[in-house]
GROMACS .gro file of C-alpha atoms in nm:
model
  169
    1UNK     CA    1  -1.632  -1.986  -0.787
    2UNK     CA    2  -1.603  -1.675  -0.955
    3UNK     CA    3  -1.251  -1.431  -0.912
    4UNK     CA    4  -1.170  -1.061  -0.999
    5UNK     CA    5  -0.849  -0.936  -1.085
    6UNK     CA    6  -0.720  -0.646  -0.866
    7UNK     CA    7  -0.451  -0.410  -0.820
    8UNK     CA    8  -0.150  -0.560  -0.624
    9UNK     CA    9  -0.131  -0.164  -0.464
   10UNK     CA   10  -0.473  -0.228  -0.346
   11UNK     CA   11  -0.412  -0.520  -0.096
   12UNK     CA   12  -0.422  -0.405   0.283
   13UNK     CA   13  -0.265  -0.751   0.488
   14UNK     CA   14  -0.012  -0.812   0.714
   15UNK     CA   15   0.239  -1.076   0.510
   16UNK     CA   16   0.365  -1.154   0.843
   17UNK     CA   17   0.039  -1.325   0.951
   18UNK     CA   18  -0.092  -1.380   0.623
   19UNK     CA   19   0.193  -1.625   0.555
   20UNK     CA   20   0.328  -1.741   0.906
   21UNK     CA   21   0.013  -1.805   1.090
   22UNK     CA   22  -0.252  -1.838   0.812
   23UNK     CA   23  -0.069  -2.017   0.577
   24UNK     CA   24  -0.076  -2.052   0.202
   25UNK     CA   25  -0.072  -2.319  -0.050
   26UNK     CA   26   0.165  -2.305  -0.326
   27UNK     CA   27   0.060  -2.476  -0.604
   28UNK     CA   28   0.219  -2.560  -1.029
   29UNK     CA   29   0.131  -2.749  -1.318
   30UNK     CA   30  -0.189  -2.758  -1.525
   31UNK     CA   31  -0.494  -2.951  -1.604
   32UNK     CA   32  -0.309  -3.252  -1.653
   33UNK     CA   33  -0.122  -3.307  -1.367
   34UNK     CA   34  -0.004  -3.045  -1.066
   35UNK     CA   35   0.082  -3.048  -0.698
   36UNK     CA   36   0.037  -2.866  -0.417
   37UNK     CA   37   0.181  -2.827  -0.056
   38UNK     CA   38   0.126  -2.622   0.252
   39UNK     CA   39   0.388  -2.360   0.328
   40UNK     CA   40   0.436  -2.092   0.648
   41UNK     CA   41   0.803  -1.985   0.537
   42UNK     CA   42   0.771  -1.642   0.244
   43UNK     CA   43   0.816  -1.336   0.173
   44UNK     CA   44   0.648  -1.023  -0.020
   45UNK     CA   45   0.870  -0.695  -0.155
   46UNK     CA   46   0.989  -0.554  -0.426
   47UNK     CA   47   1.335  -0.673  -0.631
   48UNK     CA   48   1.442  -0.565  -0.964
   49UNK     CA   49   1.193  -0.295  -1.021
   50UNK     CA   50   0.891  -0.604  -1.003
   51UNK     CA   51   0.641  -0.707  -0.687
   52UNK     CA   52   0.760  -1.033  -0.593
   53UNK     CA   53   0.731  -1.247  -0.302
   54UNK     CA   54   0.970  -1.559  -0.187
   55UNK     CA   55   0.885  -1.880  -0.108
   56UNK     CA   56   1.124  -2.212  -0.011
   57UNK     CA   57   1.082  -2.574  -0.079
   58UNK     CA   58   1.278  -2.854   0.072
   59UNK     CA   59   1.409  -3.094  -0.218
   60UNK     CA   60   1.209  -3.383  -0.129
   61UNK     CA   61   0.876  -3.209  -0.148
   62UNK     CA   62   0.710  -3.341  -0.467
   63UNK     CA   63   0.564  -2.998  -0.567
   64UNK     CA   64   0.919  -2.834  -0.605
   65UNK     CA   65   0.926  -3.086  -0.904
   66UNK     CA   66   0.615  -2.931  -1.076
   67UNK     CA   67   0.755  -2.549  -0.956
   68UNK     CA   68   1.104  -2.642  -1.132
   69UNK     CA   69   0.932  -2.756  -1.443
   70UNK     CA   70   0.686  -2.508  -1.509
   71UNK     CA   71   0.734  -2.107  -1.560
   72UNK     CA   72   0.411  -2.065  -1.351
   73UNK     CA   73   0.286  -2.125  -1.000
   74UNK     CA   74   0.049  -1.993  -0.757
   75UNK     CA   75  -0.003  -1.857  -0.376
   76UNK     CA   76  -0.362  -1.926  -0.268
   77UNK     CA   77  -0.468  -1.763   0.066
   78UNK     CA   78  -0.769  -1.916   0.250
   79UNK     CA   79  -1.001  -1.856   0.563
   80UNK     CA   80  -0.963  -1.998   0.876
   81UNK     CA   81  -1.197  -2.271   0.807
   82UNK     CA   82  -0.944  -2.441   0.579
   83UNK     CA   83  -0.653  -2.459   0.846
   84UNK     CA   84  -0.750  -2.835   0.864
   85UNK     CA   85  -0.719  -2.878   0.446
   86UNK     CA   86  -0.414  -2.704   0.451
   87UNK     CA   87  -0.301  -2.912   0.721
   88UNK     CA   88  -0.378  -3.185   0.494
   89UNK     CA   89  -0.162  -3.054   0.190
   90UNK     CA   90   0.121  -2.968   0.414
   91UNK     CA   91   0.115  -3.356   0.542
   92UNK     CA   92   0.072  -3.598   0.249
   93UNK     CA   93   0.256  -3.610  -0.048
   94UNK     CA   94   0.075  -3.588  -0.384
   95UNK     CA   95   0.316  -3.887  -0.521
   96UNK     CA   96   0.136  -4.131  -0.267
   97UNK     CA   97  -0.216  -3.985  -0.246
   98UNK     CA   98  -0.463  -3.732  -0.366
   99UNK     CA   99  -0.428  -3.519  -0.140
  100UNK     CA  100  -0.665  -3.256  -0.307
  101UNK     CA  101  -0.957  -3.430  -0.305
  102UNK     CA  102  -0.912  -3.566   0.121
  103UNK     CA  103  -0.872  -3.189   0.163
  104UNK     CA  104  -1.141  -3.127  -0.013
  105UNK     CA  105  -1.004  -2.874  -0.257
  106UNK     CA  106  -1.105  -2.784  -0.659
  107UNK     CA  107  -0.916  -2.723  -0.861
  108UNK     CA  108  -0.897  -2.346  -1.051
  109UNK     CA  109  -0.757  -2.358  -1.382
  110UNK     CA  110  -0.621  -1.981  -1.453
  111UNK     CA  111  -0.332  -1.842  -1.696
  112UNK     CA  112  -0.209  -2.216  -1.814
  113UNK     CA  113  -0.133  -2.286  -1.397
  114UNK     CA  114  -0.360  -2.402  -1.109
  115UNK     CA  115  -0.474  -2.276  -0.809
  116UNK     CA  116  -0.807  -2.380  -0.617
  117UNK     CA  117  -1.201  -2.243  -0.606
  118UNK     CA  118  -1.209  -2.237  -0.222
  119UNK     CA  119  -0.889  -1.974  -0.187
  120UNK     CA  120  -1.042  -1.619  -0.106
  121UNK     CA  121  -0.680  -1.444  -0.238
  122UNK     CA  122  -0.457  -1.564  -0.551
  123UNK     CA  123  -0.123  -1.461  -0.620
  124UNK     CA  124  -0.025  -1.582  -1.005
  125UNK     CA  125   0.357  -1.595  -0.971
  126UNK     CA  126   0.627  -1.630  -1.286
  127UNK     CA  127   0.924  -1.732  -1.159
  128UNK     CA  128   1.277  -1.497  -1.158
  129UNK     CA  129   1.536  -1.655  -1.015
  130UNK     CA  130   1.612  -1.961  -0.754
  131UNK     CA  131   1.889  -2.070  -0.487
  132UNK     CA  132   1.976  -2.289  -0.271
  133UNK     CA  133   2.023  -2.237   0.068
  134UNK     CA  134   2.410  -2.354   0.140
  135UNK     CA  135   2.508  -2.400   0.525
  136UNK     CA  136   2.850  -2.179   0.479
  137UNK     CA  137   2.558  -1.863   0.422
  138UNK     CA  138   2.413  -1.885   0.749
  139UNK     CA  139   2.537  -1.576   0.937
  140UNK     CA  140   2.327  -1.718   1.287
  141UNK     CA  141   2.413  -2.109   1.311
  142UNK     CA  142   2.175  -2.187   1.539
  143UNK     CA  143   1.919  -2.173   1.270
  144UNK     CA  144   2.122  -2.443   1.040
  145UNK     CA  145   2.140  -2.636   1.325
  146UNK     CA  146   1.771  -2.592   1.441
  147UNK     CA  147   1.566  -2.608   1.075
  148UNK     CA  148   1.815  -2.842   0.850
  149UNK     CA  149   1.972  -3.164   1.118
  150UNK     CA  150   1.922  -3.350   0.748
  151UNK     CA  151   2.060  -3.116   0.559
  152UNK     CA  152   1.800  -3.081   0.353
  153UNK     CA  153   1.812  -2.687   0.250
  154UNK     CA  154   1.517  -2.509   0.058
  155UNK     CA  155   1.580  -2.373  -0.263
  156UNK     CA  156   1.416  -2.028  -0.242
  157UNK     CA  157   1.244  -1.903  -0.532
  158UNK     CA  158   1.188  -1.541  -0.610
  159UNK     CA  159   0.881  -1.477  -0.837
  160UNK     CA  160   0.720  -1.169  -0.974
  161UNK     CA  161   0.325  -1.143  -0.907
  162UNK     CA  162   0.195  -1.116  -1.248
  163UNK     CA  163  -0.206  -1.130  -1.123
  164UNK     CA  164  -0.369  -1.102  -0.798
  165UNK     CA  165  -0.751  -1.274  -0.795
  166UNK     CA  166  -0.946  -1.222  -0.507
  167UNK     CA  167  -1.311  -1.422  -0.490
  168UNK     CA  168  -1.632  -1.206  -0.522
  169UNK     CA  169  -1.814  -1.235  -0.231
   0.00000   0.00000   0.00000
């Protein structure tokens, strides 16, 4: 599968479907060995003068490992089509299975990270700063009580978008 760079000014999409409905995969590490997951939780903007966009990871999700040990990661958008692979991804854990290949994904080497062949948008992301979420910072309880009953908080990453890739059609 073949990609083009664009201009990040260029993209016309609603983040707000893009991410919540349509989903993304976010996706570190390299040749050797990398992980991905499923995620519906993000965020696009600008911070610091740089486009980035937010995403969170709960602590037991094996990818955060590869995210926290690399400078590098990916967003890959996809079609429709692949609601069921990301489905997949956002099910199974790569520490038990290869979850890649029963979603039937390839890999897509690209600026020392990975993404995959089949995404039709890919955000190359270089990590800026992290936190974790801590339950004295929610200003609404409700949604501590609602999204973390194991206290198991995301740590949010902000990134900046070094290199969008979008697949020639």
């Amino acid at each position: 599968m073949r990609f083009r760079e664009v201009n990040i000014e260029e993209l016309q999409f609603n983040p707000f479907t893009k991410i919540g409905k349509e989903w993304l995969l976010i996706t570190a590490g390299d040749e050797k060995k990398h992980n991905t997951m499923t995620a519906s939780w993000g965020g696009v903007g600008v911070m610091w003068g740089k486009n980035v966009v937010s995403v969170y990871i709960r602590p037991q999700r094996y990818t955060k490992e590869f995210v926290d040990g690399n400078e590098l990661f990916t967003l890959s958008f996809y079609d429709e089509e692949f609601k069921k692979a990301l489905s997949i991804c956002g099910s199974r854990s790569g520490r038990n299975c290869d979850k890649e290949a029963e979603a039937g994904l390839t890999p897509y080497y690209v600026d020392g990270t990975t993404a995959f062949e089949e995404a039709n948008m890919i955000f190359i992301c270089k990590k800026q700063y992290h936190q974790e979420m801590k339950p004295e910072n929610f200003d609404v309880k409700e949604n501590d009580e609602k999204w973390y009953p194991d206290r198991d908080y995301h740590m949010m990453y902000m990134a900046e978008v070094l290199k969008v890739l979008v697949r020639e059609k």
